[in-house]
Coordinates of C-alpha atoms and ligand atoms in Angstrom, one line a residue:
M1 CA -18.7 23.6 24.7
K2 CA -22.2 24.8 25.7
A3 CA -23.1 24.2 29.4
I4 CA -24.4 20.7 29.8
D5 CA -28.0 20.7 31.1
G6 CA -31.0 18.4 31.0
Y7 CA -31.5 18.9 27.3
T8 CA -28.0 17.9 26.3
R9 CA -27.8 14.9 24.0
T10 CA -25.0 12.4 24.2
C11 CA -22.9 10.8 21.5
G12 CA -19.7 8.8 21.8
L13 CA -17.0 6.6 20.3
I14 CA -17.2 2.8 20.9
G15 CA -13.9 1.1 20.4
N16 CA -10.8 -0.2 22.1
P17 CA -8.4 1.6 22.5
V18 CA -10.1 5.0 22.3
E19 CA -7.5 7.1 24.2
H20 CA -5.8 8.7 21.2
T21 CA -8.9 9.6 19.2
L22 CA -9.6 13.0 17.7
S23 CA -13.3 12.4 17.4
P24 CA -14.2 14.2 20.7
L25 CA -12.4 17.3 19.4
I26 CA -14.2 17.1 16.0
Q27 CA -17.7 16.5 17.4
N28 CA -17.6 18.8 20.4
M29 CA -16.2 21.6 18.3
L30 CA -18.9 21.1 15.6
A31 CA -21.6 21.2 18.4
E32 CA -20.2 24.4 19.7
L33 CA -19.9 26.0 16.2
T34 CA -23.5 25.0 15.3
D35 CA -24.9 25.8 18.7
Q36 CA -26.2 22.3 19.5
K37 CA -26.6 20.9 22.9
L38 CA -24.6 17.8 22.2
C39 CA -21.8 16.2 24.1
Y40 CA -19.4 13.5 22.7
V41 CA -17.4 11.2 24.9
P42 CA -14.9 8.2 24.3
L43 CA -16.5 4.9 25.3
R44 CA -13.9 2.2 25.8
V45 CA -15.6 -1.2 25.3
E46 CA -13.8 -4.4 26.5
E47 CA -13.8 -7.6 24.4
G48 CA -17.1 -9.5 24.7
Q49 CA -19.0 -6.4 25.8
L50 CA -20.0 -4.9 22.4
E51 CA -23.7 -6.1 22.4
A52 CA -24.2 -4.8 26.0
A53 CA -22.5 -1.5 25.0
V54 CA -24.8 -1.0 22.0
K55 CA -28.0 -1.9 23.9
G56 CA -26.8 0.2 26.9
A57 CA -26.2 3.2 24.6
Y58 CA -29.7 2.9 23.3
A59 CA -31.2 2.5 26.8
L60 CA -29.3 5.5 27.9
N61 CA -30.9 7.6 25.2
F62 CA -27.7 8.2 23.2
L63 CA -28.4 10.1 19.9
G64 CA -25.7 8.0 18.2
T65 CA -22.2 6.7 18.4
N66 CA -19.2 6.2 16.2
V67 CA -17.6 2.8 16.1
T68 CA -13.9 2.2 15.6
V69 CA -11.3 -0.6 15.7
P70 CA -11.9 -3.5 16.4
Y71 CA -15.7 -3.4 16.2
K72 CA -16.6 -1.9 12.8
S73 CA -17.7 -5.3 11.4
D74 CA -18.6 -7.0 14.7
V75 CA -21.2 -4.4 15.5
I76 CA -23.4 -5.3 12.5
P77 CA -25.4 -8.1 14.1
F78 CA -26.5 -5.6 16.9
L79 CA -28.0 -3.1 14.6
Q80 CA -31.7 -2.5 14.0
E81 CA -31.0 -1.5 10.3
I82 CA -28.0 -1.1 8.1
D83 CA -27.5 1.5 5.3
P84 CA -27.0 -0.2 1.9
L85 CA -23.5 1.3 1.4
A86 CA -22.3 0.2 4.8
A87 CA -23.7 -3.3 4.0
K88 CA -21.7 -3.4 0.8
I89 CA -18.5 -2.3 2.6
G90 CA -19.2 -4.7 5.4
A91 CA -18.2 -2.1 8.1
V92 CA -20.1 0.4 10.1
N93 CA -18.5 3.4 11.8
T94 CA -21.6 5.4 12.8
L95 CA -24.8 4.4 14.7
V96 CA -27.8 6.7 14.4
R97 CA -30.7 6.3 16.9
M98 CA -34.0 5.1 15.5
E99 CA -37.1 3.4 16.8
G100 CA -36.0 0.3 18.7
G101 CA -32.2 0.5 18.2
F102 CA -29.6 2.0 15.9
R103 CA -29.2 2.3 12.1
G104 CA -25.6 1.7 11.0
Y105 CA -23.7 3.8 8.4
N106 CA -20.3 3.9 7.0
T107 CA -19.1 7.5 6.9
D108 CA -15.4 6.6 6.3
M109 CA -15.9 6.2 2.5
P110 CA -18.2 9.2 2.0
G111 CA -15.7 11.0 4.1
L112 CA -12.8 10.0 1.9
Y113 CA -14.9 11.0 -1.1
R114 CA -15.6 14.5 0.3
A115 CA -11.9 14.8 1.2
L116 CA -10.8 13.9 -2.4
C117 CA -13.3 16.4 -3.8
A118 CA -12.1 19.1 -1.4
D119 CA -8.6 18.5 -2.6
G120 CA -9.6 18.5 -6.3
V121 CA -8.8 14.8 -6.8
R122 CA -11.1 13.1 -9.3
I123 CA -12.2 9.4 -9.3
E124 CA -14.5 9.3 -12.2
G125 CA -12.7 7.9 -15.3
E126 CA -9.4 7.5 -13.3
K127 CA -7.2 4.5 -13.2
V128 CA -6.4 4.0 -9.5
L129 CA -3.8 1.9 -7.7
V130 CA -4.7 0.9 -4.1
L131 CA -1.9 -0.1 -1.8
G132 CA -3.2 -2.7 0.7
A133 CA -6.0 -5.2 1.0
G134 CA -7.2 -4.8 4.5
G135 CA -10.7 -3.6 5.6
V136 CA -10.1 0.0 4.5
A137 CA -8.6 -1.0 1.1
R138 CA -11.7 -3.1 0.5
A139 CA -14.0 -0.1 1.4
V140 CA -11.9 2.1 -0.9
A141 CA -12.3 -0.4 -3.8
V142 CA -16.1 -0.3 -3.2
L143 CA -16.1 3.5 -3.2
L144 CA -14.0 3.6 -6.4
A145 CA -16.4 1.2 -8.2
E146 CA -19.4 3.3 -7.0
K147 CA -17.9 6.6 -8.2
G148 CA -17.0 5.4 -11.7
A149 CA -13.2 4.8 -11.6
A150 CA -12.0 3.5 -15.0
G151 CA -9.9 0.7 -13.4
V152 CA -8.6 -0.3 -10.0
I153 CA -5.5 -2.3 -9.2
L154 CA -5.0 -3.6 -5.7
L155 CA -1.4 -4.1 -4.8
N156 CA -0.7 -6.1 -1.6
R157 CA 1.9 -8.2 0.2
T158 CA -0.5 -11.1 0.5
L159 CA -1.8 -11.5 -3.1
E160 CA -4.7 -13.8 -2.2
K161 CA -6.3 -11.1 0.0
A162 CA -6.2 -8.6 -2.9
Q163 CA -7.6 -11.2 -5.3
R164 CA -10.5 -12.0 -2.9
I165 CA -11.5 -8.3 -2.7
A166 CA -11.2 -7.9 -6.5
C167 CA -13.6 -10.8 -7.0
E168 CA -16.1 -9.5 -4.4
V169 CA -16.1 -5.9 -5.8
N170 CA -16.3 -7.1 -9.4
A171 CA -19.3 -9.2 -8.5
M172 CA -20.9 -6.1 -6.9
A173 CA -20.0 -3.9 -9.8
G174 CA -21.2 -6.5 -12.4
K175 CA -17.9 -6.0 -14.4
E176 CA -14.2 -6.7 -14.4
L177 CA -13.1 -3.4 -12.8
V178 CA -10.7 -4.5 -10.1
S179 CA -7.6 -6.6 -10.4
A180 CA -4.9 -7.7 -8.0
M181 CA -1.1 -7.8 -8.1
E182 CA 1.9 -8.1 -5.8
Y183 CA 4.0 -4.9 -5.2
G184 CA 6.9 -6.0 -7.3
D185 CA 4.5 -6.4 -10.3
Y186 CA 4.1 -2.7 -10.7
T187 CA 6.8 -2.9 -13.3
K188 CA 4.3 -4.7 -15.6
L189 CA 2.0 -1.6 -15.6
P190 CA 1.9 0.0 -19.1
E191 CA 4.5 2.6 -19.9
G192 CA 3.4 6.2 -20.0
E193 CA 0.2 5.6 -17.9
R194 CA -0.2 7.9 -14.8
Y195 CA -2.2 6.9 -11.8
L196 CA -3.9 8.1 -8.7
A197 CA -2.6 5.9 -5.8
I198 CA -4.4 5.5 -2.5
Q199 CA -2.1 4.2 0.3
A200 CA -4.4 2.1 2.5
T201 CA -1.9 0.0 4.4
S202 CA -0.8 0.7 8.0
V203 CA 2.8 0.9 6.9
G204 CA 4.4 4.3 7.7
M205 CA 2.2 5.1 10.8
H206 CA 3.9 6.7 13.7
P207 CA 6.3 5.6 15.2
H208 CA 7.4 3.8 12.0
D209 CA 7.5 7.1 10.1
D210 CA 10.3 6.1 7.7
E211 CA 8.6 2.9 6.4
V212 CA 6.8 2.5 3.1
V213 CA 5.5 -0.6 1.2
L214 CA 7.3 0.3 -2.0
A215 CA 10.5 2.4 -2.1
D216 CA 11.4 2.2 -5.8
K217 CA 11.5 5.7 -7.4
A218 CA 10.2 4.1 -10.7
F219 CA 6.9 3.3 -9.0
Y220 CA 6.4 6.9 -7.9
Q221 CA 7.1 8.1 -11.5
K222 CA 3.9 6.4 -12.5
L223 CA 1.8 8.5 -10.1
H224 CA 0.2 11.9 -10.7
T225 CA -1.3 11.9 -7.2
G226 CA -0.7 10.0 -4.0
Y227 CA -3.3 9.9 -1.3
D228 CA -2.1 8.4 2.0
L229 CA -4.9 7.5 4.4
I230 CA -2.4 7.8 7.3
F231 CA -2.6 11.1 9.1
N232 CA 0.1 10.6 11.8
P233 CA 2.7 11.6 10.8
A234 CA 1.2 14.4 8.8
R235 CA 3.8 13.9 6.1
T236 CA 4.5 10.3 5.5
R237 CA 7.5 8.7 3.7
F238 CA 5.0 7.7 0.9
M239 CA 4.0 11.3 0.5
E240 CA 7.7 12.4 0.3
L241 CA 8.4 9.8 -2.4
V242 CA 5.3 10.9 -4.4
E243 CA 6.4 14.6 -4.2
E244 CA 10.1 13.8 -5.0
Q245 CA 8.9 12.4 -8.4
G246 CA 6.7 15.4 -9.1
G247 CA 3.3 14.2 -8.0
R248 CA 0.7 15.8 -5.6
A249 CA 0.5 14.2 -2.2
M250 CA -2.0 14.4 0.6
N251 CA -2.6 12.6 3.9
G252 CA -5.7 11.1 5.5
A253 CA -6.5 14.0 7.9
K254 CA -9.3 15.4 5.7
M255 CA -10.9 11.9 5.5
L256 CA -10.9 11.8 9.3
L257 CA -12.4 15.2 9.4
Y258 CA -15.2 14.5 6.9
Q259 CA -16.1 11.1 8.3
G260 CA -16.8 13.0 11.5
V261 CA -18.7 15.8 9.7
I262 CA -20.9 13.4 8.0
A263 CA -21.6 11.5 11.2
Y264 CA -22.5 14.8 12.9
E265 CA -24.8 15.7 10.0
L266 CA -26.6 12.3 10.4
W267 CA -27.1 12.8 14.1
T268 CA -28.3 16.4 14.0
G269 CA -30.0 16.6 10.6
S270 CA -28.0 19.8 10.0
S271 CA -25.4 20.4 7.3
V272 CA -21.9 21.6 8.2
S273 CA -20.6 24.5 6.2
D274 CA -17.1 24.5 4.6
E275 CA -16.2 27.3 6.9
Y276 CA -16.9 25.3 10.0
A277 CA -15.3 22.2 8.6
N278 CA -12.2 24.2 7.9
R279 CA -12.2 25.6 11.4
V280 CA -12.3 22.1 12.9
Y281 CA -9.5 21.0 10.5
A282 CA -7.3 23.9 11.7
A283 CA -7.9 22.7 15.3
M284 CA -7.0 19.1 14.3
E285 CA -3.8 20.4 12.8
E286 CA -2.9 22.3 16.0
T287 CA -2.9 18.9 17.9
W288 CA -0.2 17.6 15.5
R289 CA 2.1 20.6 16.0
Ligands
NAP301 P1 -5.8 -3.9 8.2 O1 -7.2 -4.5 7.8 O2 -5.1 -4.4 9.3 O3 -4.9 -4.0 6.9 C1 -3.6 -3.6 6.9 C2 -2.9 -3.6 5.5 O4 -1.6 -3.2 5.7 C3 -2.9 -5.0 4.8 O5 -3.0 -4.7 3.4 C4 -1.5 -5.5 5.1 O6 -1.0 -6.4 4.2 C5 -0.7 -4.2 5.1 N1 0.5 -4.4 5.9 C6 0.6 -4.3 7.3 N2 1.9 -4.5 7.6 C7 2.6 -4.6 6.5 C8 4.0 -4.7 6.2 N3 4.9 -4.8 7.2 N4 4.4 -4.8 4.9 C9 3.5 -4.8 3.9 N5 2.1 -4.6 4.1 C10 1.7 -4.5 5.4 O7 -6.0 -2.3 8.4 P2 -7.2 -1.3 7.9 O8 -8.2 -1.3 8.9 O9 -7.4 -1.7 6.5 O10 -6.5 0.1 8.0 C11 -5.4 0.5 7.1 C12 -4.9 1.9 7.5 O11 -5.9 2.9 7.1 C13 -4.8 2.2 9.0 O12 -3.6 1.8 9.5 C14 -5.0 3.7 9.0 O13 -3.7 4.4 8.9 C15 -5.8 4.0 7.8 N6 -7.1 4.6 8.2 C16 -7.3 5.9 8.0 C17 -8.5 6.5 8.3 C18 -8.7 8.0 8.2 O14 -9.8 8.5 8.6 N7 -7.8 8.7 7.6 C19 -9.6 5.7 8.8 C20 -9.3 4.3 9.0 C21 -8.1 3.8 8.6 P3 -1.3 -8.0 4.3 O15 -2.7 -8.2 3.8 O16 -0.3 -8.6 3.4 O17 -1.2 -8.4 5.7

């Protein structure tokens, strides 16, 4: 990192917990590579202190912050402005300083999109299965609708949650694009159709490495590509099952990388080259060895 002096700008990560985050690695390395006087720190915010934290970050001249669990939706009332995509998704993970406060963005979904593009995975015209119906799955469904997916099926343990998201996203899209089903109902999917599947549940995260929401081989035979948003472990059981049936499988590390790259670009007004993004990615991979 460049020596900190009176010109150094501060950014940080608001969340709780923040101890295991890779964001300081991503952002401080980007600052070093692009020769910016920027320092990024974790900011643990206790329950009930979010408004004070956002106002405090503004008062302390922060250039911006990221926002993580559990505050991505709770932070919205404390923003000066919200980007339209973040408003649609209903979650903000990046605050950018503006006159009088912060403007909120969601860089998770543009980050996922950039990761999919980098891995040569197409959305436009694709039929996509999304596993899960939590906050991230909802955001993924919005992204898929925005980027022209041909159809989206949300599979979830709690069917009503998937149905609710399907209704909301269909209303936004102005057409019946998204439908919902329980996991076991994958057997009703048409024979011969091959799908992109995005694994957006928390099942399979370390230390539960061997867990997966669906273990049937027949399900994985329906996939040409499986994208797991989990990045720890680097190779999940879901990815193994996809590959065992001949599909391509990827984890969520590039999504994490690119949500950070896009936040950095918003803060600094610069654009990060593929070379620098790849160097940060290599450093992230080192931490998982
Ligand atoms: P969330 O809102 O808590 O949703 C969790 C989802 O997992 C729900 O669909 C839930 O099903 C399902 N689930 C949990 N335990 C289950 C179980 N035992 N059996 C079946 N389903 C289960 O979480 P979220 O915020 O959407 O995040 C989901 C995951 O996205 C995270 O865990 C993380 O791995 C990943 N993520 C990745 C990145 C990245 O940069 N790569 C960024 C953010 C998040 P029910 O609805 O039935 O409870």
